Coordinates of C-alpha atoms in Angstrom, one line a residue:
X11 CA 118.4 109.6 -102.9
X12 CA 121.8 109.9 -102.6
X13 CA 124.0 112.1 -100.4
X14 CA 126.8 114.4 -101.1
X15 CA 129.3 112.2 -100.4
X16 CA 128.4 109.8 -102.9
X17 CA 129.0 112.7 -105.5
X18 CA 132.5 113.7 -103.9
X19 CA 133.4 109.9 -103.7
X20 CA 133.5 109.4 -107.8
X21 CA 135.9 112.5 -108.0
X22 CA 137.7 111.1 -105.4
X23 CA 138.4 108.2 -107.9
X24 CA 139.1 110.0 -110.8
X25 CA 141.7 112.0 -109.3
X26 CA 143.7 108.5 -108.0
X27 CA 142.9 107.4 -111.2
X28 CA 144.8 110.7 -112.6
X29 CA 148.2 109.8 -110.3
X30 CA 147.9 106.2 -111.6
X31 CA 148.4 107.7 -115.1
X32 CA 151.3 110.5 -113.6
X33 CA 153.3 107.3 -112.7
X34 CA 152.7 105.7 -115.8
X35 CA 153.5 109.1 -117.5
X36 CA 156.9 108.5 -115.3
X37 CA 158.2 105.3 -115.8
X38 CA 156.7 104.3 -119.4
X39 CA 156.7 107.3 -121.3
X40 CA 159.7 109.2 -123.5
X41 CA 160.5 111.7 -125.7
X42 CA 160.6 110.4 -129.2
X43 CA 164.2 110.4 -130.7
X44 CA 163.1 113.3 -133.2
X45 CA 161.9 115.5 -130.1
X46 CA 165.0 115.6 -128.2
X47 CA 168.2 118.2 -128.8
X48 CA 170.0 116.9 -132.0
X49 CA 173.5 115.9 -131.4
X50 CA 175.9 118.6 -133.5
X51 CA 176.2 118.3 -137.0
X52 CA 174.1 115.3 -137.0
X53 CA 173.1 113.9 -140.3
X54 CA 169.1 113.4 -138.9
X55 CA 169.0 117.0 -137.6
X56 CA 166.4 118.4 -139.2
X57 CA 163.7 115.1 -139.0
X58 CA 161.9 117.0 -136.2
X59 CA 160.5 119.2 -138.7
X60 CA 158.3 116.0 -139.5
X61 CA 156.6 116.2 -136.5
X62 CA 156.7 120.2 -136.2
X63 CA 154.6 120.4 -139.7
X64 CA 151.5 118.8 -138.3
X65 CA 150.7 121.1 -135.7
X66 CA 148.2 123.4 -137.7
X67 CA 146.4 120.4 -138.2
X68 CA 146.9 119.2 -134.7
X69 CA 144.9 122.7 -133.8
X70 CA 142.0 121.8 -136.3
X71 CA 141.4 118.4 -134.4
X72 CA 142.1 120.2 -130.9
X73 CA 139.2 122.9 -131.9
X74 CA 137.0 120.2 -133.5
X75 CA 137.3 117.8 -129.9
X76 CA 136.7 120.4 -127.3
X77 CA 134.8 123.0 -129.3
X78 CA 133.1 121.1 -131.7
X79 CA 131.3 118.3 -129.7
X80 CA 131.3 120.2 -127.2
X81 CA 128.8 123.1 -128.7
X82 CA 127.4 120.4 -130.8
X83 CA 125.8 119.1 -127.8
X84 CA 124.5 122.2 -125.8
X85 CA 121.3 121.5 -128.0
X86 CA 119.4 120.6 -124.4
X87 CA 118.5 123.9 -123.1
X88 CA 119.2 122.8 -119.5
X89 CA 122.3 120.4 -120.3
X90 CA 125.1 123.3 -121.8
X91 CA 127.2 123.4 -118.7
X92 CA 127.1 119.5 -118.7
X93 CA 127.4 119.2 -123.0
X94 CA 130.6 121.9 -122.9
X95 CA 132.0 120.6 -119.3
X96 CA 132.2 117.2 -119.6
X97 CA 133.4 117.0 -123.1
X98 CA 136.6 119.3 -121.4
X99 CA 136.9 117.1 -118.7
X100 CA 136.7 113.6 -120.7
X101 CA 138.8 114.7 -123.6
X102 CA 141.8 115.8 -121.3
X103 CA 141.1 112.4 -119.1
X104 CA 140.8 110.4 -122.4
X105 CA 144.2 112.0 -124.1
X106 CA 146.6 110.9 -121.7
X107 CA 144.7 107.4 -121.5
X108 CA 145.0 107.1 -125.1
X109 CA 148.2 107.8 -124.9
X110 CA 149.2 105.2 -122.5
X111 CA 146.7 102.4 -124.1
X112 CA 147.8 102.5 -127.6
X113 CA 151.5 103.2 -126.2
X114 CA 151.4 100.0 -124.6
X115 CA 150.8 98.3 -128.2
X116 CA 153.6 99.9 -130.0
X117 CA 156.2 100.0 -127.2
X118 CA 159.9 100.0 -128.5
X119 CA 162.7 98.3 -126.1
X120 CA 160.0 98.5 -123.1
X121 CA 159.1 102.4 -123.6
X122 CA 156.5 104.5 -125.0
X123 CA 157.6 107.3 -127.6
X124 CA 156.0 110.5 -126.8
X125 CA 155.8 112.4 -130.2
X126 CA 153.2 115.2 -131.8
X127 CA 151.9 112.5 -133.7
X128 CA 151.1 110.4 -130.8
X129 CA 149.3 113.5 -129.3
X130 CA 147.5 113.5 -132.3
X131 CA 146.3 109.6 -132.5
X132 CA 145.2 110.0 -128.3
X133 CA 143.3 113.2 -129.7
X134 CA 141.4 111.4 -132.4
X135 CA 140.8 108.3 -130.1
X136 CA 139.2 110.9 -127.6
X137 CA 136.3 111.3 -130.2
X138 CA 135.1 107.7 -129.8
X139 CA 133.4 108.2 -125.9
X140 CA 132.4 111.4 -127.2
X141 CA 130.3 109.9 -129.5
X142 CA 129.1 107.5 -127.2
X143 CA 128.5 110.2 -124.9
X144 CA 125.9 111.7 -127.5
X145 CA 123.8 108.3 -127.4
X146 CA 123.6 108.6 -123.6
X147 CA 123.6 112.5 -123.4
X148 CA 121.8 113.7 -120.2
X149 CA 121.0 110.6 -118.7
X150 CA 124.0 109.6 -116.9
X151 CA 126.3 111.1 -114.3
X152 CA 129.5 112.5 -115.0
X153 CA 131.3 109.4 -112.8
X154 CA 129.5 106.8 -115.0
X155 CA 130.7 108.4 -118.2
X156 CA 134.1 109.0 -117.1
X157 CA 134.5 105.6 -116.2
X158 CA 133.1 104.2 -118.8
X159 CA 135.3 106.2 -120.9
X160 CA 138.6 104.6 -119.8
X161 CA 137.1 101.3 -120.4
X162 CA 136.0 102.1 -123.7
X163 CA 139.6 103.7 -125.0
X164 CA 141.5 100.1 -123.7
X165 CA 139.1 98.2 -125.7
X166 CA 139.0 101.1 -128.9
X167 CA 142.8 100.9 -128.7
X168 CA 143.2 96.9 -129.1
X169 CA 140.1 97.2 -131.7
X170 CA 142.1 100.0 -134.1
X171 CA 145.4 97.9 -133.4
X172 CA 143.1 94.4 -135.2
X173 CA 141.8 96.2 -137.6
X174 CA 144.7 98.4 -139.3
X175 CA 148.0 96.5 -138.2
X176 CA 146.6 92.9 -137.8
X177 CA 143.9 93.1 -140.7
X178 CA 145.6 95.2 -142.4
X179 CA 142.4 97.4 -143.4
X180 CA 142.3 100.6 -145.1
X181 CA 140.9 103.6 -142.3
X182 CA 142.5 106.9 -143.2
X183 CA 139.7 109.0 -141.6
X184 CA 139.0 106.5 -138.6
X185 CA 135.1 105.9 -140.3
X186 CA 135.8 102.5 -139.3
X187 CA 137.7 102.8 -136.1
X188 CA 136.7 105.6 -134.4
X189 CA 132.9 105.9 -135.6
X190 CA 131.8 102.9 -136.0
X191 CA 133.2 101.7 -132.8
X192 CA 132.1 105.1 -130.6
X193 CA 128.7 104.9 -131.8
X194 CA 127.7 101.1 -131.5
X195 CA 129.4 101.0 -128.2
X196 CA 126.8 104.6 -127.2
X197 CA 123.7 102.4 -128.8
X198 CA 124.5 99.0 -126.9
X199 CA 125.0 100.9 -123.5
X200 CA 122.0 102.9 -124.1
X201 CA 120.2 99.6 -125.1
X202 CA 121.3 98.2 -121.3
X203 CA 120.5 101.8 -119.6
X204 CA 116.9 101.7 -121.4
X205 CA 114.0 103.2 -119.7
X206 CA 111.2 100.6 -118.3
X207 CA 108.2 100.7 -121.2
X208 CA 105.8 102.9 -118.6
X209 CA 108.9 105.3 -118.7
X210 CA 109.9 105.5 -122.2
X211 CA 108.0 109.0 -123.0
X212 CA 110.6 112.0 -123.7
X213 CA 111.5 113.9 -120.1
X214 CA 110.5 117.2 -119.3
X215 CA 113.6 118.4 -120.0
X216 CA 114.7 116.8 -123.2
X217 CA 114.3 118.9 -126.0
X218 CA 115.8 122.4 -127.6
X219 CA 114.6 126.3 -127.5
X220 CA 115.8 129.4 -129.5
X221 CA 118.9 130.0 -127.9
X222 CA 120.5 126.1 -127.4
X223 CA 119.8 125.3 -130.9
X224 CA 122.4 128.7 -131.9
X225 CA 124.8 127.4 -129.7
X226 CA 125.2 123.8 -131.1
X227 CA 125.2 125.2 -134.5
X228 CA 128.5 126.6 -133.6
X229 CA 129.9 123.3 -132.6
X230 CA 127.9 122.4 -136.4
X231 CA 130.3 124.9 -138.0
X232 CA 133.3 124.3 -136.4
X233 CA 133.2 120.7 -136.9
X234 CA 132.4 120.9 -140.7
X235 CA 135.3 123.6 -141.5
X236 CA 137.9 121.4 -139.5
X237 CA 136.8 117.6 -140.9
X238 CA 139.4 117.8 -143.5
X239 CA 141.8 118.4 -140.9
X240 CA 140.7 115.5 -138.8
X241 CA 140.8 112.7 -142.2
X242 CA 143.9 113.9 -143.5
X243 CA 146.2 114.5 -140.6
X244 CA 147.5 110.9 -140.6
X245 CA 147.3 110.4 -144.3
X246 CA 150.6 109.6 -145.8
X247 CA 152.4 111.7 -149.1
X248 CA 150.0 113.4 -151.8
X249 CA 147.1 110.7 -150.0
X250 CA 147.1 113.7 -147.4
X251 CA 145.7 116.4 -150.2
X252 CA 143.3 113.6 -151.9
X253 CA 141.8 113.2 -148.0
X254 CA 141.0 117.2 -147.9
X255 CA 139.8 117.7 -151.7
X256 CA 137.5 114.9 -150.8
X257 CA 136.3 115.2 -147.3
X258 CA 135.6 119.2 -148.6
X259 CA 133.5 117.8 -151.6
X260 CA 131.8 115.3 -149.5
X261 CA 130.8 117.2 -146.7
X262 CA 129.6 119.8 -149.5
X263 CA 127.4 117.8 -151.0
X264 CA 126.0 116.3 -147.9
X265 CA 125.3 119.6 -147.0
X266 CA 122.8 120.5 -150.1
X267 CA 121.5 117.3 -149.8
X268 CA 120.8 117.9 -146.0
X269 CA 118.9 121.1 -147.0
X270 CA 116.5 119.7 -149.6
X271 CA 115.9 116.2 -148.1
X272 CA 114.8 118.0 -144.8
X273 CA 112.7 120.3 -146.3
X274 CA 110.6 117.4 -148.2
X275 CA 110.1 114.8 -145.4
X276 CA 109.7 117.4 -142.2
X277 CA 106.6 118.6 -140.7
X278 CA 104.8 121.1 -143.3
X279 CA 107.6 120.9 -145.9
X280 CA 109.6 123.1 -143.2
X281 CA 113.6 122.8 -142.1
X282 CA 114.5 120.9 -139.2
X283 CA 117.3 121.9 -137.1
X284 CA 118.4 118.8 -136.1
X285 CA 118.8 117.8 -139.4
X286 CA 120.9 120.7 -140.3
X287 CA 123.2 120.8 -137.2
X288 CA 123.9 117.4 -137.7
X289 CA 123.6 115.6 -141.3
X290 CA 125.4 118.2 -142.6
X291 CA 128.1 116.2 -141.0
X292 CA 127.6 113.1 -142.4
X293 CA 129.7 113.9 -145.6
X294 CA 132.5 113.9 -143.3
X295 CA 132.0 110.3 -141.5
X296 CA 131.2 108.7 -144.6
X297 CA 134.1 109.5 -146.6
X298 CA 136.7 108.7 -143.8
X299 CA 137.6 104.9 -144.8
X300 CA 138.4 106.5 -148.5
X301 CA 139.4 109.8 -147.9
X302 CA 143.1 109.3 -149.0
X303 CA 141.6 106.9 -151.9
X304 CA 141.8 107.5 -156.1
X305 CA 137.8 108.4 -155.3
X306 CA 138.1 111.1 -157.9
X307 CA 135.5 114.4 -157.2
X308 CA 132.3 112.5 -158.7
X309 CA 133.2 109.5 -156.0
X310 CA 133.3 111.8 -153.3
X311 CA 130.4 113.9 -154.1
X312 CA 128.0 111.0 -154.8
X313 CA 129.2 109.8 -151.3
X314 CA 127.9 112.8 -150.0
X315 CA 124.5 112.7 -151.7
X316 CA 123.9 109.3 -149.9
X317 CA 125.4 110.0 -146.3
X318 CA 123.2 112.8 -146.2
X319 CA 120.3 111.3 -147.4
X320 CA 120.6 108.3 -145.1
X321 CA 121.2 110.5 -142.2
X322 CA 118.3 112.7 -142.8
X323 CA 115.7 109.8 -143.5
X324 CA 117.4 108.2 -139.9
X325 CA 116.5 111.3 -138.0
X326 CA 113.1 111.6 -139.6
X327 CA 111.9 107.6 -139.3
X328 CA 114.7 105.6 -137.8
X329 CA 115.3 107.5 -134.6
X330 CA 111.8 107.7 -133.2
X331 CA 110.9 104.0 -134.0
X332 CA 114.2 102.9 -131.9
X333 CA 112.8 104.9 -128.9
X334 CA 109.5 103.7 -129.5
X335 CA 110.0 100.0 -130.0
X336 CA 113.3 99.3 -128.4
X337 CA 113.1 101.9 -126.1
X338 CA 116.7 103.3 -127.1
X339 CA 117.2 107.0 -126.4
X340 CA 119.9 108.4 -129.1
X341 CA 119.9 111.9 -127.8
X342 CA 122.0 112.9 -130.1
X343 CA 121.5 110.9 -133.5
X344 CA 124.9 109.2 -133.1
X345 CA 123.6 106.3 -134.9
X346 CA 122.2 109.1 -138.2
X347 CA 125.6 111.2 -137.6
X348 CA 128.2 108.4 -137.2
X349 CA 127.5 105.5 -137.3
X350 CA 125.4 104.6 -140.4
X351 CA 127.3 107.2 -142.4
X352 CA 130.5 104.9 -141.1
X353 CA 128.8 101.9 -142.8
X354 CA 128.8 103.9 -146.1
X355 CA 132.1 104.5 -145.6
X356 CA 133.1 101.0 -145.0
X357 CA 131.1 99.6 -148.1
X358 CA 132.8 102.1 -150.0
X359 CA 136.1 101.2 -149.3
X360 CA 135.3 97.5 -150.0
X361 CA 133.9 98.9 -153.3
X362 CA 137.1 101.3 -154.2
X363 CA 139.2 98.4 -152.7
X364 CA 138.5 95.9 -155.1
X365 CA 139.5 98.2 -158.0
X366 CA 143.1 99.1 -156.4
X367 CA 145.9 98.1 -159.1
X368 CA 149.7 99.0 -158.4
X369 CA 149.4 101.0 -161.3
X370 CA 147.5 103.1 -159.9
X371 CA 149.2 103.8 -156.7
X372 CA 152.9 103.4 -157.6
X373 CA 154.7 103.9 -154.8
X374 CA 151.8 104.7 -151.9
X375 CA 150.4 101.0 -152.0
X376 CA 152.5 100.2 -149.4
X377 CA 151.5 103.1 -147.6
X378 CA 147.4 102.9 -148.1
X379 CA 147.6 98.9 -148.7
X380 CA 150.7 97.7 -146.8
X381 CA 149.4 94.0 -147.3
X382 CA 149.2 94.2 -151.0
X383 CA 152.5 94.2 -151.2
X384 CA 154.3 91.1 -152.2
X385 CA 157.6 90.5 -150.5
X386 CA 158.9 92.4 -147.4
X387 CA 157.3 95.9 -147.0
X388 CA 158.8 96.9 -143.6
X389 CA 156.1 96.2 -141.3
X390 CA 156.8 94.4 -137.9
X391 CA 153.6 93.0 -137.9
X392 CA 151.6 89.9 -138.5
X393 CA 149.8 90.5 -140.9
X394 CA 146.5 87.9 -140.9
X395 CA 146.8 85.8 -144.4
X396 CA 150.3 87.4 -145.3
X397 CA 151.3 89.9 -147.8
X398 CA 150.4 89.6 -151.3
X399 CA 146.8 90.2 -151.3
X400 CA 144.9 91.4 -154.5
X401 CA 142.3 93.8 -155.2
X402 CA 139.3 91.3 -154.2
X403 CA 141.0 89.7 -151.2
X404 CA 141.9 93.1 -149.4
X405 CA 138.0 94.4 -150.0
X406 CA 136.8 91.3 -148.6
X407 CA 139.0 92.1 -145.2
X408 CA 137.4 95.6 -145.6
X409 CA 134.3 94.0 -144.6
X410 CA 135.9 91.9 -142.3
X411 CA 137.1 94.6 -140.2
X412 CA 134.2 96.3 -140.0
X413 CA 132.2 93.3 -138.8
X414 CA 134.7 92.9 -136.2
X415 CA 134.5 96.1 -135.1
X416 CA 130.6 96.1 -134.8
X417 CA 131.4 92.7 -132.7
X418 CA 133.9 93.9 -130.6
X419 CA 132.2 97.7 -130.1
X420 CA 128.5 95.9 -129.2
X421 CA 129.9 93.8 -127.0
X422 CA 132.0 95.6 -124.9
X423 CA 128.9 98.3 -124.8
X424 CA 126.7 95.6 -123.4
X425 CA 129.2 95.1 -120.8
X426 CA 129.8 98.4 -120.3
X427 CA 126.2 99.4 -119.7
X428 CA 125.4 96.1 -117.5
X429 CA 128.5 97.1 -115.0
X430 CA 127.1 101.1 -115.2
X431 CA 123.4 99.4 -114.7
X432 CA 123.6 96.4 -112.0
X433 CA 126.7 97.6 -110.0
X434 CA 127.0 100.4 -107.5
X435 CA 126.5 103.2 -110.0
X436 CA 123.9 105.7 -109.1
X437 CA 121.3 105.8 -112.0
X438 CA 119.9 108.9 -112.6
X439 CA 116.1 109.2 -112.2
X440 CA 114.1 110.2 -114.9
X441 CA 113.5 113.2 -113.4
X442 CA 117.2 114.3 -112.8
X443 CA 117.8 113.6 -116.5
X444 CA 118.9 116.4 -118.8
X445 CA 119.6 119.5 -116.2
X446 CA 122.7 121.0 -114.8
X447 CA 121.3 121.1 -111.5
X448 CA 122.2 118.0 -110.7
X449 CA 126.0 118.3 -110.7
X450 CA 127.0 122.1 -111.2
X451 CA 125.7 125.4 -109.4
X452 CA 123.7 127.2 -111.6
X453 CA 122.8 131.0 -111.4
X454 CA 119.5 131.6 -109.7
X455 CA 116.5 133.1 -111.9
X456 CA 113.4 134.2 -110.5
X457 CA 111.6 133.9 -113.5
X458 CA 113.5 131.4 -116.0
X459 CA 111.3 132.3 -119.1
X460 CA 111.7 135.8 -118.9
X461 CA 115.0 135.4 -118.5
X462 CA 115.5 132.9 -121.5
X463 CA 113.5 135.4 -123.8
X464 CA 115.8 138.6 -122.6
X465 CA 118.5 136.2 -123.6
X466 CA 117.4 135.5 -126.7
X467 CA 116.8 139.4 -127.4
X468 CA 120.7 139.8 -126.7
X469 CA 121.5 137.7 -129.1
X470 CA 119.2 138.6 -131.9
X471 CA 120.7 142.4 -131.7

């Protein structure tokens, strides 16, 4: 058992941990020159605009983070305050985190810039323990989460700095990244958090009715109008457009595929929900790596077709013979949703990297493929092996990153999970798992399933 102290003691933490950032915030962080008050008649006036452009798209992600995931997770029909809560409460932790971590890596004469596109990057990097969080969904407490949260950002933010400044990879949409990273990090810490084998049946309260399944198909919804958003806000020139044409397609054709894939492996030839609030998605995460690519619409759509496919077959097959032979408890799928869809994604680019010429991409190679450029292109970094790489070179270190990245994410979820197991983290019991009750006061119903089916009435009218 555990008292109420205990609970208040975690929050206790969080909020020192929150001043710890304010002083950060204080003597790190600075406006970016294009933020400030131009000086009159200055010749670099109007370079805010820059910055000012992106914020529709800055809305998009904003919606997709706390809306999105959010509803997407509500699924448990005791766990919505928890799903919609403590994605709120992470996100805004994680932001400001982000902010500071991947700060740290690109500071400029000892200080942090502090521009809408930085926003923007701490935003994105806030999806990664979100997607953990689905792999561990109802079977932590909020303390462990949050925690492992901020661990899991530092090490996401020295990750994305290997992979795209160091490796020089190719990760428009953050498949790679952000993905990738968030969901092998969820499956090792739920691989360390496993059950004991005479425990490893589903809890009483894990599972969906009527009304929960609505509610994270709005999060479905939101997510798959606002993808494009979320792969093309950091694309650079006409690579921006080519990122929305094909995440669209992509995610279009997943979608169809989703639909008729479902119908012919599920239970009587029926649809499944799960499949539908959640492969539908896959277009999205697999097209990522190449979003801002020469794909052309038959590339993107065929991309589609498999990340859909794959993600349903996962649902149907691969999902319930992880829980039943490894005893890992995906609540969510992340591994259908995100993480083998990122694989696609990262084979593609190998594939669509190996056919780059200059030709091609005139004068965005530097931007896309900043190590395929011979001589000096600008960039402060070392670049492992140099510049001048061709085609078959930079596809191989397509690979390379994301092995590293499955590396670096597995690892650091094995530590993760061991510190959240064997230290003085309280461990839910199996019993506690998947319910509000636990941490939030919930209304008081005499009788809960006539009160779930008069919901359910108000919403059907």
């Amino acid at each position: 058992m555990h008292t109420p102290g205990s609970k208040v003691s975690g929050y206790i933490v969080l909020m020192i941990v929150q001043i710890i950032f304010l002083v950060l915030f204080w003597l790190f962080v600075r406006y970016e020159k294009a933020v400030l008050p131009a000086p009159i008649a200055a010749e670099d006036a109007g370079s805010a605009k820059e910055h000012v452009s992106k914020y529709p798209q800055f809305q998009d992600i904003q919606v997709m983070i706390f809306i999105g995931f959010g509803f997407l997770m509500t699924f448990l029909r005791k766990y919505g305050y928890s799903a919609t809560g403590y994605t709120l409460f992470m996100a805004a932790l994680v932001v400001q985190w982000a902010v500071l971590m991947k700060g740290f890596l690109h500071m400029d004469g000892g200080k942090i810039s502090l521009s809408l596109e930085s926003i923007i990057d701490a935003d994105i990097a806030a999806a990664v323990p979100l997607i953990s969080m689905g792999a561990l969904l109802g079977r932590t407490t909020p303390i462990q989460l949050l925690c492992m949260s901020i661990f899991e950002v530092a090490l996401f933010a020295g990750n994305e700095y290997l992979a795209l400044n160091i490796l020089s990879i190719c990760d428009c949409g953050g498949s790679i990244t952000v993905h990738a990273f968030g969901a092998y990090f969820g499956l090792a810490v739920a691989l360390m958090l496993r059950p004991a084998s005479d425990q490893n049946d589903a809890g009483k309260h894990e599972g969906a009715n009527y009304v929960s399944d609505l509610f994270a198909m709005i999060g479905t919804t939101f997510l798959w109008v606002y993808w494009p958003s979320f792969n093309s806000v950091l694309a650079e020139g006409s690579g921006g457009e080519r990122a929305i044409l094909n995440t669209f397609l992509s995610l279009a054709a997943a979608t169809v595929t989703t639909f008729v894939v479902s119908a012919l492996v599920s239970h009587e030839n029926k649809l499944d929900m799960v499949h539908v609030q959640n492969s539908t998605l896959a277009g999205g995460v697999a097209v990522g790596t190449v979003c801002n690519l020469l794909l052309g619409a038959h590339g993107a759509v065929l991309i589609g077709i498999i990340a859909g496919t794959v993600s349903v077959l996962g649902y149907r097959y691969l999902t319930p013979w992880l829980t039943s032979n490894l005893r890992i408890h995906d609540t969510c799928g992340v591994h259908n949703l995100h993480g083998m869809p990122a694989l696609i994604s990262a084979i593609a680019s190998a594939i669509v990297a190996s056919m780059v010429t200059a030709d091609d991409y005139q004068s965005e190679l530097q931007d896309i493929f900043p190590a395929m450029v011979h001589g000096n292109n600008g960039t402060v970094t070392k670049i492992m092996g140099g510049l001048g790489r061709n085609a078959s070179t930079q596809a191989g270190y397509q690979l390379f990153g994301i092995a590293v990245t499955l590396l670096i994410a597995i690892g650091g979820g094995i530590l993760a999970g061991g510190v959240m197991k064997y230290t003085s983290f309280r461990n839910l019991e199996k019993d506690e798992q998947h319910q509000d009750e636990q941490y939030w006061e919930v209304p008081a119903v005499e009788n809960k399933e006539e009160y779930e089916l008069k919901i359910t009435d108000e919403l059907l009218l």
